[in-house]
């Protein structure tokens, strides 16, 4: 009851609007007419940015220029750093404008572009990440790239590491002196990228997703025995560490089998360590994106909707079979955070909160002992906080603390005693300069949070969570679905205009939204949600199916044709559309008995099996789908 009351307090505290954009220092460029919050962050750069589209590439061809492509997202810390250092620099911008056509892409709006060019970097042995920086030919083939580049050259161990200005000049020189070689290199990279995608799209008819392969996948995950989560013994389990909720969810389900007790203990350790660590916001609820080191203490501070959705589902499933008060606290406080910070008045869910505020990463979230004392106004409460969070030596930049539980176990009594203290800290923190909030509403990510609310409501028997899931589902189906039944990608507004649906939907939009609708059907037993899930799945099958190899492409058949077409089953921080789609199909077959869903399930699992055989930890969602499928088949034989 006390914890529920705290969750209510968290959800109803007033939210101060995200810090307004700084006063423009340069006239608006083309991005000022866009709706993506990320693109709008660059609308007053001196760089002559273009959004992705035919206009930019036509200009590159007409003026015989190369293209500089920059891909990022609004809550990306290093994207902000490169924007401040390079894209706001007049000298750098002049070089970019004179020699290149410059394109800016929001990876969350165009995951297809992000995926293709990220793979192109990987196939030539270059590091990928965000911001992603890629030089292209005028016909959009990749030449060279990387991630964040500092503006100036650096000396590292006696070697000179070129900065962004040097890289720009070197590419210009290469284009002027050896254009044929450069274009030949681009052709080769494009071919290798297409080959890599083609290889990942091939199903091996000799590999099946049987119990042995599922067990092989489960056995391949390596756990950090002390700090929890996934790691590598050969690397001494050093970070960074991502929660990778999909892997933990599969392993939690697999640990229900006889003889898997050690696996259950490992997953439980991971859940406890994440909930205790600094990756979890102990004041406001919710998870940051990942930890930069082994102990889960220091995160990259952005908060993503999809991370929190997956983790709420995971902790709800864990609580269902092991009703631990810490797991319930995580569920309630995370959903309180989402309700307070990320729900639009319409009921849809916003995308993310930035890592930075006041120009510094983590500034909104960290504490000094003085700030804690001033917020609490009680020596007793301050002493309790110091004890619980082990505030002895600062863990953030040598001067502040990322709050995390100390080494002593945290019991129900401690969690209850923290409730009024957390409320005071949250109230004090609400007066700080807030992180930027990305207010675009993405169809797929909304589907994931719909599933989280529905699952939490079902497990905790909490009607308000289910009501939130239903409201969001109605919004997405009403606003982000066309009259023909096709999904759109995002719901955003251009400056001064009303929001509207934009961009054609991708595979993950269908797969994740159907997942949310199926979770709502589980929680409510209302036929409408099953009917809507079936309708969207049928549209997905018609528009994304690879009829030759099985499984689904990431883009629809009538989508924009890039130089390659993505298709994979890899579940990282975000799930693969293929894994989620096949899991939905298996569940639909189990719910309806319709043979077409069984047929599509078998085809998708056949495609996924080869990838999981080659890399056993790559597709935990597909492994979970295979488990459900085999359970259904075997139960029908009894």
PDB file of C-alpha atoms in Angstrom, residues 355-507:
ATOM      1  CA  UNK A 355      20.978  12.293 -21.147  1.00  0.00           C
ATOM      2  CA  UNK A 356      22.050  15.928 -20.930  1.00  0.00           C
ATOM      3  CA  UNK A 357      20.679  18.987 -19.203  1.00  0.00           C
ATOM      4  CA  UNK A 358      22.277  22.395 -18.814  1.00  0.00           C
ATOM      5  CA  UNK A 359      24.854  21.142 -21.328  1.00  0.00           C
ATOM      6  CA  UNK A 360      26.138  18.340 -19.095  1.00  0.00           C
ATOM      7  CA  UNK A 361      25.458  14.616 -19.156  1.00  0.00           C
ATOM      8  CA  UNK A 362      23.747  13.337 -16.021  1.00  0.00           C
ATOM      9  CA  UNK A 363      23.452  16.786 -14.436  1.00  0.00           C
ATOM     10  CA  UNK A 364      19.746  16.278 -13.722  1.00  0.00           C
ATOM     11  CA  UNK A 365      20.220  12.947 -11.926  1.00  0.00           C
ATOM     12  CA  UNK A 366      23.350  13.128  -9.760  1.00  0.00           C
ATOM     13  CA  UNK A 367      23.552  14.386  -6.160  1.00  0.00           C
ATOM     14  CA  UNK A 368      26.043  15.918  -3.781  1.00  0.00           C
ATOM     15  CA  UNK A 369      25.651  15.279  -0.024  1.00  0.00           C
ATOM     16  CA  UNK A 370      24.806  18.955   0.401  1.00  0.00           C
ATOM     17  CA  UNK A 371      21.976  18.736  -2.121  1.00  0.00           C
ATOM     18  CA  UNK A 372      20.571  15.694  -0.327  1.00  0.00           C
ATOM     19  CA  UNK A 373      20.724  17.423   3.057  1.00  0.00           C
ATOM     20  CA  UNK A 374      18.962  20.505   1.682  1.00  0.00           C
ATOM     21  CA  UNK A 375      16.267  18.440  -0.012  1.00  0.00           C
ATOM     22  CA  UNK A 376      15.487  16.321   3.048  1.00  0.00           C
ATOM     23  CA  UNK A 377      15.883  18.861   5.850  1.00  0.00           C
ATOM     24  CA  UNK A 378      16.358  16.050   8.351  1.00  0.00           C
ATOM     25  CA  UNK A 379      19.614  14.759   9.768  1.00  0.00           C
ATOM     26  CA  UNK A 380      17.977  11.387  10.411  1.00  0.00           C
ATOM     27  CA  UNK A 381      16.740  11.043   6.841  1.00  0.00           C
ATOM     28  CA  UNK A 382      20.110  12.150   5.451  1.00  0.00           C
ATOM     29  CA  UNK A 383      21.903   9.561   7.579  1.00  0.00           C
ATOM     30  CA  UNK A 384      19.512   6.880   6.362  1.00  0.00           C
ATOM     31  CA  UNK A 385      20.120   7.848   2.719  1.00  0.00           C
ATOM     32  CA  UNK A 386      23.885   7.777   3.246  1.00  0.00           C
ATOM     33  CA  UNK A 387      23.602   4.288   4.666  1.00  0.00           C
ATOM     34  CA  UNK A 388      21.222   2.822   2.103  1.00  0.00           C
ATOM     35  CA  UNK A 389      23.013   4.311  -0.909  1.00  0.00           C
ATOM     36  CA  UNK A 390      26.509   3.889   0.568  1.00  0.00           C
ATOM     37  CA  UNK A 391      27.482   7.546   0.072  1.00  0.00           C
ATOM     38  CA  UNK A 392      31.124   7.475   1.106  1.00  0.00           C
ATOM     39  CA  UNK A 393      33.255   8.236  -1.941  1.00  0.00           C
ATOM     40  CA  UNK A 394      31.772  10.126  -4.932  1.00  0.00           C
ATOM     41  CA  UNK A 395      31.319   7.833  -7.938  1.00  0.00           C
ATOM     42  CA  UNK A 396      30.567  10.465 -10.610  1.00  0.00           C
ATOM     43  CA  UNK A 397      33.403  12.663 -11.848  1.00  0.00           C
ATOM     44  CA  UNK A 398      34.917  12.669  -8.366  1.00  0.00           C
ATOM     45  CA  UNK A 399      32.409  15.150  -6.964  1.00  0.00           C
ATOM     46  CA  UNK A 400      28.887  13.734  -6.998  1.00  0.00           C
ATOM     47  CA  UNK A 401      26.903  10.521  -6.614  1.00  0.00           C
ATOM     48  CA  UNK A 402      24.815   8.429  -8.913  1.00  0.00           C
ATOM     49  CA  UNK A 403      22.490   6.889  -6.346  1.00  0.00           C
ATOM     50  CA  UNK A 404      22.688   3.120  -6.082  1.00  0.00           C
ATOM     51  CA  UNK A 405      21.964   0.714  -3.265  1.00  0.00           C
ATOM     52  CA  UNK A 406      24.960  -0.283  -1.170  1.00  0.00           C
ATOM     53  CA  UNK A 407      26.205  -3.838  -0.741  1.00  0.00           C
ATOM     54  CA  UNK A 408      23.682  -4.713   1.984  1.00  0.00           C
ATOM     55  CA  UNK A 409      20.467  -6.415   0.796  1.00  0.00           C
ATOM     56  CA  UNK A 410      17.472  -4.093   0.566  1.00  0.00           C
ATOM     57  CA  UNK A 411      14.385  -5.548   2.221  1.00  0.00           C
ATOM     58  CA  UNK A 412      10.725  -4.564   2.198  1.00  0.00           C
ATOM     59  CA  UNK A 413      11.101  -2.460   5.349  1.00  0.00           C
ATOM     60  CA  UNK A 414      13.897  -0.414   3.778  1.00  0.00           C
ATOM     61  CA  UNK A 415      11.884   0.121   0.593  1.00  0.00           C
ATOM     62  CA  UNK A 416       8.922   1.315   2.668  1.00  0.00           C
ATOM     63  CA  UNK A 417      11.065   3.708   4.707  1.00  0.00           C
ATOM     64  CA  UNK A 418      12.475   5.179   1.476  1.00  0.00           C
ATOM     65  CA  UNK A 419       9.053   6.183   0.132  1.00  0.00           C
ATOM     66  CA  UNK A 420       8.687   9.636   1.775  1.00  0.00           C
ATOM     67  CA  UNK A 421      12.412  10.299   1.311  1.00  0.00           C
ATOM     68  CA  UNK A 422      12.214   9.607  -2.401  1.00  0.00           C
ATOM     69  CA  UNK A 423       9.230  11.905  -2.638  1.00  0.00           C
ATOM     70  CA  UNK A 424      11.230  14.777  -1.104  1.00  0.00           C
ATOM     71  CA  UNK A 425      14.208  14.141  -3.366  1.00  0.00           C
ATOM     72  CA  UNK A 426      11.972  14.036  -6.429  1.00  0.00           C
ATOM     73  CA  UNK A 427      10.319  17.313  -5.488  1.00  0.00           C
ATOM     74  CA  UNK A 428      13.730  18.939  -5.059  1.00  0.00           C
ATOM     75  CA  UNK A 429      15.010  17.511  -8.349  1.00  0.00           C
ATOM     76  CA  UNK A 430      11.980  18.783 -10.251  1.00  0.00           C
ATOM     77  CA  UNK A 431      13.357  22.301  -9.850  1.00  0.00           C
ATOM     78  CA  UNK A 432      16.500  21.539 -11.829  1.00  0.00           C
ATOM     79  CA  UNK A 433      16.978  22.247 -15.515  1.00  0.00           C
ATOM     80  CA  UNK A 434      15.276  19.298 -17.132  1.00  0.00           C
ATOM     81  CA  UNK A 435      16.519  16.992 -19.890  1.00  0.00           C
ATOM     82  CA  UNK A 436      15.031  17.497 -23.348  1.00  0.00           C
ATOM     83  CA  UNK A 437      12.018  15.312 -24.066  1.00  0.00           C
ATOM     84  CA  UNK A 438      11.565  13.793 -27.516  1.00  0.00           C
ATOM     85  CA  UNK A 439       7.833  14.096 -28.105  1.00  0.00           C
ATOM     86  CA  UNK A 440       7.504  12.057 -31.257  1.00  0.00           C
ATOM     87  CA  UNK A 441       5.163   9.101 -30.842  1.00  0.00           C
ATOM     88  CA  UNK A 442       6.454   5.963 -32.567  1.00  0.00           C
ATOM     89  CA  UNK A 443       4.008   3.191 -33.409  1.00  0.00           C
ATOM     90  CA  UNK A 444       6.266   0.261 -32.557  1.00  0.00           C
ATOM     91  CA  UNK A 445       7.604   1.681 -29.300  1.00  0.00           C
ATOM     92  CA  UNK A 446       4.051   2.478 -28.235  1.00  0.00           C
ATOM     93  CA  UNK A 447       3.176  -1.151 -28.855  1.00  0.00           C
ATOM     94  CA  UNK A 448       5.935  -2.198 -26.484  1.00  0.00           C
ATOM     95  CA  UNK A 449       4.757   0.139 -23.722  1.00  0.00           C
ATOM     96  CA  UNK A 450       1.148  -0.958 -24.261  1.00  0.00           C
ATOM     97  CA  UNK A 451       2.367  -4.503 -23.598  1.00  0.00           C
ATOM     98  CA  UNK A 452       4.211  -3.343 -20.476  1.00  0.00           C
ATOM     99  CA  UNK A 453       1.177  -1.620 -18.974  1.00  0.00           C
ATOM    100  CA  UNK A 454      -1.117  -4.514 -19.876  1.00  0.00           C
ATOM    101  CA  UNK A 455       1.235  -7.130 -18.452  1.00  0.00           C
ATOM    102  CA  UNK A 456       1.854  -5.155 -15.261  1.00  0.00           C
ATOM    103  CA  UNK A 457      -1.876  -4.621 -14.827  1.00  0.00           C
ATOM    104  CA  UNK A 458      -2.536  -8.313 -15.265  1.00  0.00           C
ATOM    105  CA  UNK A 459       0.186  -9.486 -12.870  1.00  0.00           C
ATOM    106  CA  UNK A 460      -0.416  -6.844 -10.192  1.00  0.00           C
ATOM    107  CA  UNK A 461      -4.201  -6.862 -10.652  1.00  0.00           C
ATOM    108  CA  UNK A 462      -4.089  -3.108 -11.220  1.00  0.00           C
ATOM    109  CA  UNK A 463      -6.917  -1.797 -13.453  1.00  0.00           C
ATOM    110  CA  UNK A 464      -5.361   1.663 -13.964  1.00  0.00           C
ATOM    111  CA  UNK A 465      -2.417   0.126 -15.828  1.00  0.00           C
ATOM    112  CA  UNK A 466      -4.722  -1.783 -18.146  1.00  0.00           C
ATOM    113  CA  UNK A 467      -6.757   1.380 -18.717  1.00  0.00           C
ATOM    114  CA  UNK A 468      -3.591   3.235 -19.771  1.00  0.00           C
ATOM    115  CA  UNK A 469      -2.713   0.430 -22.181  1.00  0.00           C
ATOM    116  CA  UNK A 470      -6.198   0.518 -23.701  1.00  0.00           C
ATOM    117  CA  UNK A 471      -6.146   4.297 -24.129  1.00  0.00           C
ATOM    118  CA  UNK A 472      -2.778   4.175 -25.871  1.00  0.00           C
ATOM    119  CA  UNK A 473      -3.889   1.305 -28.118  1.00  0.00           C
ATOM    120  CA  UNK A 474      -6.996   3.189 -29.206  1.00  0.00           C
ATOM    121  CA  UNK A 475      -4.901   6.269 -29.945  1.00  0.00           C
ATOM    122  CA  UNK A 476      -2.392   4.392 -32.108  1.00  0.00           C
ATOM    123  CA  UNK A 477      -5.063   2.476 -34.005  1.00  0.00           C
ATOM    124  CA  UNK A 478      -7.034   5.665 -34.589  1.00  0.00           C
ATOM    125  CA  UNK A 479      -4.220   8.070 -35.453  1.00  0.00           C
ATOM    126  CA  UNK A 480      -1.448   5.900 -36.915  1.00  0.00           C
ATOM    127  CA  UNK A 481      -3.405   3.519 -39.126  1.00  0.00           C
ATOM    128  CA  UNK A 482      -4.575   4.442 -42.608  1.00  0.00           C
ATOM    129  CA  UNK A 483      -8.014   3.679 -44.030  1.00  0.00           C
ATOM    130  CA  UNK A 484      -6.461   0.781 -45.930  1.00  0.00           C
ATOM    131  CA  UNK A 485      -5.206  -0.754 -42.679  1.00  0.00           C
ATOM    132  CA  UNK A 486      -1.528   0.167 -43.107  1.00  0.00           C
ATOM    133  CA  UNK A 487       0.457   1.534 -40.173  1.00  0.00           C
ATOM    134  CA  UNK A 488       2.385   4.791 -40.183  1.00  0.00           C
ATOM    135  CA  UNK A 489       5.689   5.198 -38.344  1.00  0.00           C
ATOM    136  CA  UNK A 490       5.388   8.338 -36.227  1.00  0.00           C
ATOM    137  CA  UNK A 491       3.044  11.023 -34.950  1.00  0.00           C
ATOM    138  CA  UNK A 492       4.781  14.394 -34.856  1.00  0.00           C
ATOM    139  CA  UNK A 493       4.210  18.081 -35.497  1.00  0.00           C
ATOM    140  CA  UNK A 494       6.130  20.578 -37.561  1.00  0.00           C
ATOM    141  CA  UNK A 495       6.733  23.898 -35.782  1.00  0.00           C
ATOM    142  CA  UNK A 496       3.490  25.811 -35.506  1.00  0.00           C
ATOM    143  CA  UNK A 497       1.392  22.943 -36.890  1.00  0.00           C
ATOM    144  CA  UNK A 498      -0.763  20.195 -35.445  1.00  0.00           C
ATOM    145  CA  UNK A 499       0.733  16.694 -35.099  1.00  0.00           C
ATOM    146  CA  UNK A 500      -0.096  14.095 -37.707  1.00  0.00           C
ATOM    147  CA  UNK A 501       0.951  10.614 -38.760  1.00  0.00           C
ATOM    148  CA  UNK A 502       4.073  10.514 -40.932  1.00  0.00           C
ATOM    149  CA  UNK A 503       6.240   7.936 -42.675  1.00  0.00           C
ATOM    150  CA  UNK A 504       5.352   4.439 -43.770  1.00  0.00           C
ATOM    151  CA  UNK A 505       5.421   1.793 -41.037  1.00  0.00           C
ATOM    152  CA  UNK A 506       8.244  -0.746 -40.742  1.00  0.00           C
ATOM    153  CA  UNK A 507       8.162  -4.387 -39.683  1.00  0.00           C
TER     154      UNK A 507
END
